[in-house]
PDB file of C-alpha atoms in Angstrom:
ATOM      1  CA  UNK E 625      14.173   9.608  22.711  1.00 83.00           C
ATOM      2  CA  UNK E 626      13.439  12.303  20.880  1.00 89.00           C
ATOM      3  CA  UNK E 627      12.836  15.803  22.922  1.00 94.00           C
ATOM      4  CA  UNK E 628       9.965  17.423  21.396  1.00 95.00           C
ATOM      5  CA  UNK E 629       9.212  21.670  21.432  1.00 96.00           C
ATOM      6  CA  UNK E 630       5.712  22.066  23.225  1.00 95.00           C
ATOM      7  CA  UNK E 631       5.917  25.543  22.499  1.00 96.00           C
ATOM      8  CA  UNK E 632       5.819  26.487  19.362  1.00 95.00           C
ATOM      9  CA  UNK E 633       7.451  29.645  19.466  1.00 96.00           C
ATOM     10  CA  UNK E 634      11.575  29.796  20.504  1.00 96.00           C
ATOM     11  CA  UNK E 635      11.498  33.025  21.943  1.00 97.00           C
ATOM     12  CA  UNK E 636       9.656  30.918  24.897  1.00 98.00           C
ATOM     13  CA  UNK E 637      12.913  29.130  25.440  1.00 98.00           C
ATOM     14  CA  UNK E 638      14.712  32.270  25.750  1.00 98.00           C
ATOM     15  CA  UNK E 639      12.275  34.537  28.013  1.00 98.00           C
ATOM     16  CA  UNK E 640      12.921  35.138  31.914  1.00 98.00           C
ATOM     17  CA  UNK E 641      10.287  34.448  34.355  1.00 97.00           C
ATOM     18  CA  UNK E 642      10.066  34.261  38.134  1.00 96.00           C
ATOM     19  CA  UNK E 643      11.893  30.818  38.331  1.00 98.00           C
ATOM     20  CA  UNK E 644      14.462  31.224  35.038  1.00 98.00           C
ATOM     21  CA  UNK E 645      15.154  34.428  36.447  1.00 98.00           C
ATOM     22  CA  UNK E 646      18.081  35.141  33.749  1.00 98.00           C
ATOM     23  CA  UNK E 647      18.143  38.721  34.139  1.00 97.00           C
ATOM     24  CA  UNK E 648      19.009  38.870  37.657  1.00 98.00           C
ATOM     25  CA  UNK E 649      22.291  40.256  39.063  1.00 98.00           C
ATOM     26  CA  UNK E 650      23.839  36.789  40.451  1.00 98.00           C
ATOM     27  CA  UNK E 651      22.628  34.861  37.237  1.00 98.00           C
ATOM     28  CA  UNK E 652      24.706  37.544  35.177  1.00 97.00           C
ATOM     29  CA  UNK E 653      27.865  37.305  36.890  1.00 97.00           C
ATOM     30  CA  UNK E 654      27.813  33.674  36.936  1.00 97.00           C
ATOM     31  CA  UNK E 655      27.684  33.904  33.080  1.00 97.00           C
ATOM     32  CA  UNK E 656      30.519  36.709  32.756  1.00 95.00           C
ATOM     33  CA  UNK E 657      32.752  34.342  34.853  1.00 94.00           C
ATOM     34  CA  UNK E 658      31.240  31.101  32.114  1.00 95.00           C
ATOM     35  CA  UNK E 659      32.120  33.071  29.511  1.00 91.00           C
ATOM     36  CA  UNK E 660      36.068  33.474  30.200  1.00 79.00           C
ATOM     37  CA  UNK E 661      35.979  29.903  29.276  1.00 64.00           C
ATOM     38  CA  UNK E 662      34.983  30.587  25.556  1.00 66.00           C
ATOM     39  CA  UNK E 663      32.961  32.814  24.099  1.00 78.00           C
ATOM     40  CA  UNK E 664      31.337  29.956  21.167  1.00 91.00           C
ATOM     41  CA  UNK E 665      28.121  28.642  22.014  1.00 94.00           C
ATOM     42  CA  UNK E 666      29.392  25.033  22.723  1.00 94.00           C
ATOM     43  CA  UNK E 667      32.305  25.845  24.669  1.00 94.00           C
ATOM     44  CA  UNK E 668      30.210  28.256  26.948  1.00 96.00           C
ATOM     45  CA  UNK E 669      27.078  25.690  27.053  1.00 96.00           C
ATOM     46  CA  UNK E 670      29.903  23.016  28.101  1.00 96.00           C
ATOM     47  CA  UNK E 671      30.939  24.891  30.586  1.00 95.00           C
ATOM     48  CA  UNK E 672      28.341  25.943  31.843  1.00 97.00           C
ATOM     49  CA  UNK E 673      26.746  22.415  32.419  1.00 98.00           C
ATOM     50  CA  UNK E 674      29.706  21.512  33.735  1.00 97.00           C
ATOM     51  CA  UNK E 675      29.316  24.536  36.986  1.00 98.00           C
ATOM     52  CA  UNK E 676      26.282  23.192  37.544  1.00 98.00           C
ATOM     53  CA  UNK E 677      26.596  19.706  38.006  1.00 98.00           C
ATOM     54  CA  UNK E 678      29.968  19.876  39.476  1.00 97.00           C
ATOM     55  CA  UNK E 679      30.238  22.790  41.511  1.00 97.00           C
ATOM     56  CA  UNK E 680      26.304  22.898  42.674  1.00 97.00           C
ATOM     57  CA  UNK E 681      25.472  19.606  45.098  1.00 96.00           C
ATOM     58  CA  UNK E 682      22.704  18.074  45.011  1.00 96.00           C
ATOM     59  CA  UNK E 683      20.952  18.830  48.676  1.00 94.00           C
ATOM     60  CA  UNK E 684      20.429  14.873  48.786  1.00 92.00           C
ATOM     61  CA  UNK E 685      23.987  14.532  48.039  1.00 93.00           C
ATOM     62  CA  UNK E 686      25.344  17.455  50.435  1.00 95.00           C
ATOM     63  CA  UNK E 687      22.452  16.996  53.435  1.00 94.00           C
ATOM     64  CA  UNK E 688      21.817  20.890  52.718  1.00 96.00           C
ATOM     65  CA  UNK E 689      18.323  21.736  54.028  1.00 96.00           C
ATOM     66  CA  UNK E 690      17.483  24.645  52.174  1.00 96.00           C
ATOM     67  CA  UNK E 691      15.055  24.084  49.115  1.00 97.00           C
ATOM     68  CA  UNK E 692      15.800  26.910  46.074  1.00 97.00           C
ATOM     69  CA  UNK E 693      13.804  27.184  43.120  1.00 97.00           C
ATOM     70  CA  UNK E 694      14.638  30.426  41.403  1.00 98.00           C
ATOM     71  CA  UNK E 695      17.702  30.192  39.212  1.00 98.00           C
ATOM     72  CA  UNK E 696      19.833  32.747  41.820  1.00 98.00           C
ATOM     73  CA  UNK E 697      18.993  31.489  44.614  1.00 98.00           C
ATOM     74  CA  UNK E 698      20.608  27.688  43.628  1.00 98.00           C
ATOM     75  CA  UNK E 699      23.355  29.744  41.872  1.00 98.00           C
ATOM     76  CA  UNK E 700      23.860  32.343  45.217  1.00 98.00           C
ATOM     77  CA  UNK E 701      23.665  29.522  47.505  1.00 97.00           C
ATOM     78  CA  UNK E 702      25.141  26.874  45.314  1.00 97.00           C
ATOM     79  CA  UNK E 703      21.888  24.016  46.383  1.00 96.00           C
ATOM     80  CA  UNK E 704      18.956  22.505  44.715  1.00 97.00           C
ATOM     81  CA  UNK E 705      17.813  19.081  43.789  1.00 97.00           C
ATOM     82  CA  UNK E 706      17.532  18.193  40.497  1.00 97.00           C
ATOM     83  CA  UNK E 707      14.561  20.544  39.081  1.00 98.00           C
ATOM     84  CA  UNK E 708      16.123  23.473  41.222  1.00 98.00           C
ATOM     85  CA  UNK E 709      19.399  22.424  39.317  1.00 98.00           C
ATOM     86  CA  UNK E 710      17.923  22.369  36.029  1.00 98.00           C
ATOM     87  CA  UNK E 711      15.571  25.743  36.176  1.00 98.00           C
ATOM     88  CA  UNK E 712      19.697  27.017  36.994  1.00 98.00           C
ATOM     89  CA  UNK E 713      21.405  25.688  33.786  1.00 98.00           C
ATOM     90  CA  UNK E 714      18.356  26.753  31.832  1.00 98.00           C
ATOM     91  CA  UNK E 715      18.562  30.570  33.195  1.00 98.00           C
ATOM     92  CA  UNK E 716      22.743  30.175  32.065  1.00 98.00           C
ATOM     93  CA  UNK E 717      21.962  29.210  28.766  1.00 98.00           C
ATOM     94  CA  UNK E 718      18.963  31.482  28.265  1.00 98.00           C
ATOM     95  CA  UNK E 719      21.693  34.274  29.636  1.00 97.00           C
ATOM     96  CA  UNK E 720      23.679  33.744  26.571  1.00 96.00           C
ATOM     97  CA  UNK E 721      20.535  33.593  23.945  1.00 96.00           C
ATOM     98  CA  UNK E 722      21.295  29.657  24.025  1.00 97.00           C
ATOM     99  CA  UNK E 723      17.456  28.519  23.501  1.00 98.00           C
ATOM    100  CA  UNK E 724      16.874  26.233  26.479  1.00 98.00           C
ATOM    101  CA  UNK E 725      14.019  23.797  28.189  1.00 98.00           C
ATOM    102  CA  UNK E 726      13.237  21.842  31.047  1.00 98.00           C
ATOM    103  CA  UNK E 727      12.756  18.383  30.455  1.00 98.00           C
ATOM    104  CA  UNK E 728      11.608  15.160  32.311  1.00 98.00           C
ATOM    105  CA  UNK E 729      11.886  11.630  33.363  1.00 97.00           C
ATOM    106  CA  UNK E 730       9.529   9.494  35.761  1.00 97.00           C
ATOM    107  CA  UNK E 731      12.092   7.178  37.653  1.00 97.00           C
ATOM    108  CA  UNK E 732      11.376   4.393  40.552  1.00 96.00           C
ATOM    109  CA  UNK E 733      13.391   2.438  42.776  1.00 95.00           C
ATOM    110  CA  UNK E 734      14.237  -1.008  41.675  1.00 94.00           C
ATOM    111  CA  UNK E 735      10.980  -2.950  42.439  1.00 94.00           C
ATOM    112  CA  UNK E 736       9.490  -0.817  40.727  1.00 94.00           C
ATOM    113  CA  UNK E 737       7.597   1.488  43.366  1.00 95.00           C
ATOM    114  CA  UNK E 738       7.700   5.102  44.676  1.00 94.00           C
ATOM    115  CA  UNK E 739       7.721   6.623  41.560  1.00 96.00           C
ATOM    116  CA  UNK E 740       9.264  10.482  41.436  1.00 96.00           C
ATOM    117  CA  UNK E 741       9.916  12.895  38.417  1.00 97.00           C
ATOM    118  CA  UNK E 742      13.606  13.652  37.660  1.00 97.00           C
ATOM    119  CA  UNK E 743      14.605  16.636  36.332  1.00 98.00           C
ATOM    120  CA  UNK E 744      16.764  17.449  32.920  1.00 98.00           C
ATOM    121  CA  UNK E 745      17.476  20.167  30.478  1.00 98.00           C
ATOM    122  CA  UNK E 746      16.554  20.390  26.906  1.00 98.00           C
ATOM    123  CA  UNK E 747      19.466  22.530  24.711  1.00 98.00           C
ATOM    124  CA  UNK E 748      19.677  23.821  21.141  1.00 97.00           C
ATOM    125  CA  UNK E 749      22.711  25.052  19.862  1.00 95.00           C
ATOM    126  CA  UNK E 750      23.442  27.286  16.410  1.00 89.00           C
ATOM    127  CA  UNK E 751      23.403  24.442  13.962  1.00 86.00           C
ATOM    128  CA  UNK E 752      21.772  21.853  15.306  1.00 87.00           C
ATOM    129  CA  UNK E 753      18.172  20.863  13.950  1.00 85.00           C
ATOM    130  CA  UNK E 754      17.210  19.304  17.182  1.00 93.00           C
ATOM    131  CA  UNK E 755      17.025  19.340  21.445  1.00 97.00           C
ATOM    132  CA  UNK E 756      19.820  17.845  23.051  1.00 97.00           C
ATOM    133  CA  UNK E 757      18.890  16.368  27.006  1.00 98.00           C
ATOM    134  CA  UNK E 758      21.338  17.028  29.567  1.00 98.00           C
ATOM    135  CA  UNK E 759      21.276  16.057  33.094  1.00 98.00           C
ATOM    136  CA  UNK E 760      22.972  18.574  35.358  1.00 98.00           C
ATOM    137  CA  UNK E 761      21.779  16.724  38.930  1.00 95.00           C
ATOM    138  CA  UNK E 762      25.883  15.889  39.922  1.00 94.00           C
ATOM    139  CA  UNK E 763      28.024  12.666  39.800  1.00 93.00           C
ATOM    140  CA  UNK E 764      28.568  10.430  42.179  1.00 91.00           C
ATOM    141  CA  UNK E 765      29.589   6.895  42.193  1.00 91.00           C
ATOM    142  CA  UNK E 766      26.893   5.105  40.141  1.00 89.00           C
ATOM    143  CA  UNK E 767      25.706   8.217  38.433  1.00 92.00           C
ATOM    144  CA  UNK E 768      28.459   9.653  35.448  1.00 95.00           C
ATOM    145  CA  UNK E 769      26.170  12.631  33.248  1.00 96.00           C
ATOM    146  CA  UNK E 770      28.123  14.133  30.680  1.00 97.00           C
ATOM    147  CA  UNK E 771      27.322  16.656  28.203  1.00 97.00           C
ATOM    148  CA  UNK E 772      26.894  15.236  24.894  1.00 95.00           C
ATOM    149  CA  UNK E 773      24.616  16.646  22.182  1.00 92.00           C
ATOM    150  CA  UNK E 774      24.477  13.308  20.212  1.00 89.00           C
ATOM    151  CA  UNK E 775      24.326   9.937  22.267  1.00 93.00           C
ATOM    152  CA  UNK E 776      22.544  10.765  25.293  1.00 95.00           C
ATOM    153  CA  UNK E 777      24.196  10.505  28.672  1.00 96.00           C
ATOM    154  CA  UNK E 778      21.910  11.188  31.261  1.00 97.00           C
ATOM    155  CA  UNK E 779      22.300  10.407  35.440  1.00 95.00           C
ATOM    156  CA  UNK E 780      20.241   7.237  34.688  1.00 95.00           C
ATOM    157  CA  UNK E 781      18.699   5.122  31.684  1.00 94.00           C
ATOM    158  CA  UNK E 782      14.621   5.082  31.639  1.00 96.00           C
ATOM    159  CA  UNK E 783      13.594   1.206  32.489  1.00 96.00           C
ATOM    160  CA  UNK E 784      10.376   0.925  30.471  1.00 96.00           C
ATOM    161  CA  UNK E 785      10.013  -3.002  32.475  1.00 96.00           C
ATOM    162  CA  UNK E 786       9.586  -0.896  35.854  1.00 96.00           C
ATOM    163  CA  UNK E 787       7.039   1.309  34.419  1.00 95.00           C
ATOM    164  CA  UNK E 788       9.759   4.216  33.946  1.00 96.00           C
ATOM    165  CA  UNK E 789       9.162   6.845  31.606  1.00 96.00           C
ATOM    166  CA  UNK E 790      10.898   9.483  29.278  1.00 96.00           C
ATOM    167  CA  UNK E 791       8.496  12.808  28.841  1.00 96.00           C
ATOM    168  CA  UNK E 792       9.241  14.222  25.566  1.00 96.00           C
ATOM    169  CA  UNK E 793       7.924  17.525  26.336  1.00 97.00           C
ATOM    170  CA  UNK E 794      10.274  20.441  26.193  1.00 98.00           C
ATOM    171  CA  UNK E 795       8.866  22.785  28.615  1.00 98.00           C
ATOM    172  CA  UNK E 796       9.343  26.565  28.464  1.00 98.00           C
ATOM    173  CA  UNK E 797       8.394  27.073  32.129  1.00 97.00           C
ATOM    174  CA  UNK E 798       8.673  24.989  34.779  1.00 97.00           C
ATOM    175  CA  UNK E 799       5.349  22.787  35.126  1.00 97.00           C
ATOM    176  CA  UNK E 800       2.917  23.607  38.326  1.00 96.00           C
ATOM    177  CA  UNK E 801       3.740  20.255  40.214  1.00 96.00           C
ATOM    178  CA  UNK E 802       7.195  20.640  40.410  1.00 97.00           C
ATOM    179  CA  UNK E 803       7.011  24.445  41.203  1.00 97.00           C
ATOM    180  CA  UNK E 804       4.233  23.831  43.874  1.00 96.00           C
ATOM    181  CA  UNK E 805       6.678  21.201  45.599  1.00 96.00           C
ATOM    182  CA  UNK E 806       9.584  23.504  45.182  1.00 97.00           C
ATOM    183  CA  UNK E 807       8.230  26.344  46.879  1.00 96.00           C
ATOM    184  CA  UNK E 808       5.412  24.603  49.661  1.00 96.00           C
ATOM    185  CA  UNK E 809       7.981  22.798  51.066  1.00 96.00           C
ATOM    186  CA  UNK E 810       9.518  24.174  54.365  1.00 95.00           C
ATOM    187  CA  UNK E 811      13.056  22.164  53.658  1.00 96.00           C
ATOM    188  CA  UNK E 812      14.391  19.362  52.047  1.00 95.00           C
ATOM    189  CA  UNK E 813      12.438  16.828  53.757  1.00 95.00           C
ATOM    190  CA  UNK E 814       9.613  17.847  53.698  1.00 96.00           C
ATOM    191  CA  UNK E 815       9.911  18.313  49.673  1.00 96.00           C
ATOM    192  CA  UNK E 816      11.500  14.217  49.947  1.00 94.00           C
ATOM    193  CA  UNK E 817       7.711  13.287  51.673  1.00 94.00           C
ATOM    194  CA  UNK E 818       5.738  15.917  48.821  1.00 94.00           C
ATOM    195  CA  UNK E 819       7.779  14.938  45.181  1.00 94.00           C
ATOM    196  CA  UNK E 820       5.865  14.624  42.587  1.00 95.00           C
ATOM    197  CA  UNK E 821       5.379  10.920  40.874  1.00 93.00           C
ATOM    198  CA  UNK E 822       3.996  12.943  37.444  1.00 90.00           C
ATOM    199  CA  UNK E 823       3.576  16.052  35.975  1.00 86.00           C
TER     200      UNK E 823
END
């Protein structure tokens, strides 16, 4: 699947707003600590995937409560689902002028029902012509995400027979459903009974 730019300029993909709130203190020091791993684009991108997914839990993963949707609060109190953990990758890379996106999926169970949007990043390194998904949601047995900016290797595989789908949109901001659910909900399950099944 290709990811395609829905805005058309790529200063969008850089800019700081109220959810990819790059600019703020916690955000910052998060990235001076990333970039002791290597100061190149792809070592620091790497790297910085790699906090996220493995040293943020999912909240369905860790049974955490709280629901976060600005970039420092998942990075202060190290929590978020999947969107909050992708609005906090996208603020790292943004942090290092690494032109970044939000990207999504539309999964179900296995019969087919309760549909829900998953959340993923979009990434363009110096270089490279084109987006690269990520998925920065966490491991665990049955789920293996890597960073890879050819072959794609996301959480999970779209399954077209179930009525799964791949949004190609590249989105600058974070759409209005998920930030509605993110920040109406009162704690984590309440946001479980109120995800959005499309954007």
């Amino acid at each position: 699947m290709e990811p395609i730019q829905q805005h058309p300029e790529i200063a969008a993909y850089l800019a700081a707003d109220e959810a990819i709130d790059h600019e703020h203190p916690v955000v910052r020091d998060t990235v001076a600590a990333l970039t002791h791993e290597g100061d190149d684009a792809y070592t620091y991108a790497r790297a910085a995937f790699a906090y996220v997914r493995d040293t943020i839990p999912h909240s369905a993963d860790s049974g955490d409560p709280r629901v976060t949707w600005r970039a420092s609060d998942v990075l202060a109190t190290r929590n978020g689902i999947c969107y909050a953990k992708s609005i906090a990758l996208t603020a790292l890379l943004r942090a290092r002028a690494i032109p970044a996106g939000l990207c999504y999926q539309r999964l179900t169970d296995d019969d087919g029902t309760n549909p829900v949007v998953h959340g993923l990043v979009a990434l363009r390194l110096p270089g490279h012509d084109r987006w690269a998904r990520v998925d920065p949601r966490g491991n665990k047995p049955g789920v293996d995400a890597q960073f890879s900016l050819g072959a794609e290797r996301l959480a999970w595989a779209v399954r077209e027979e179930l009525g799964e789908v791949d949004h190609p949109a590249v989105h600058a901001r974070p759409p209005e459903a998920i930030l509605h659910a993110l920040r109406h909900a009162r704690d984590r399950a309440e946001l479980w009974r109120n995800l959005p099944a499309q954007l």
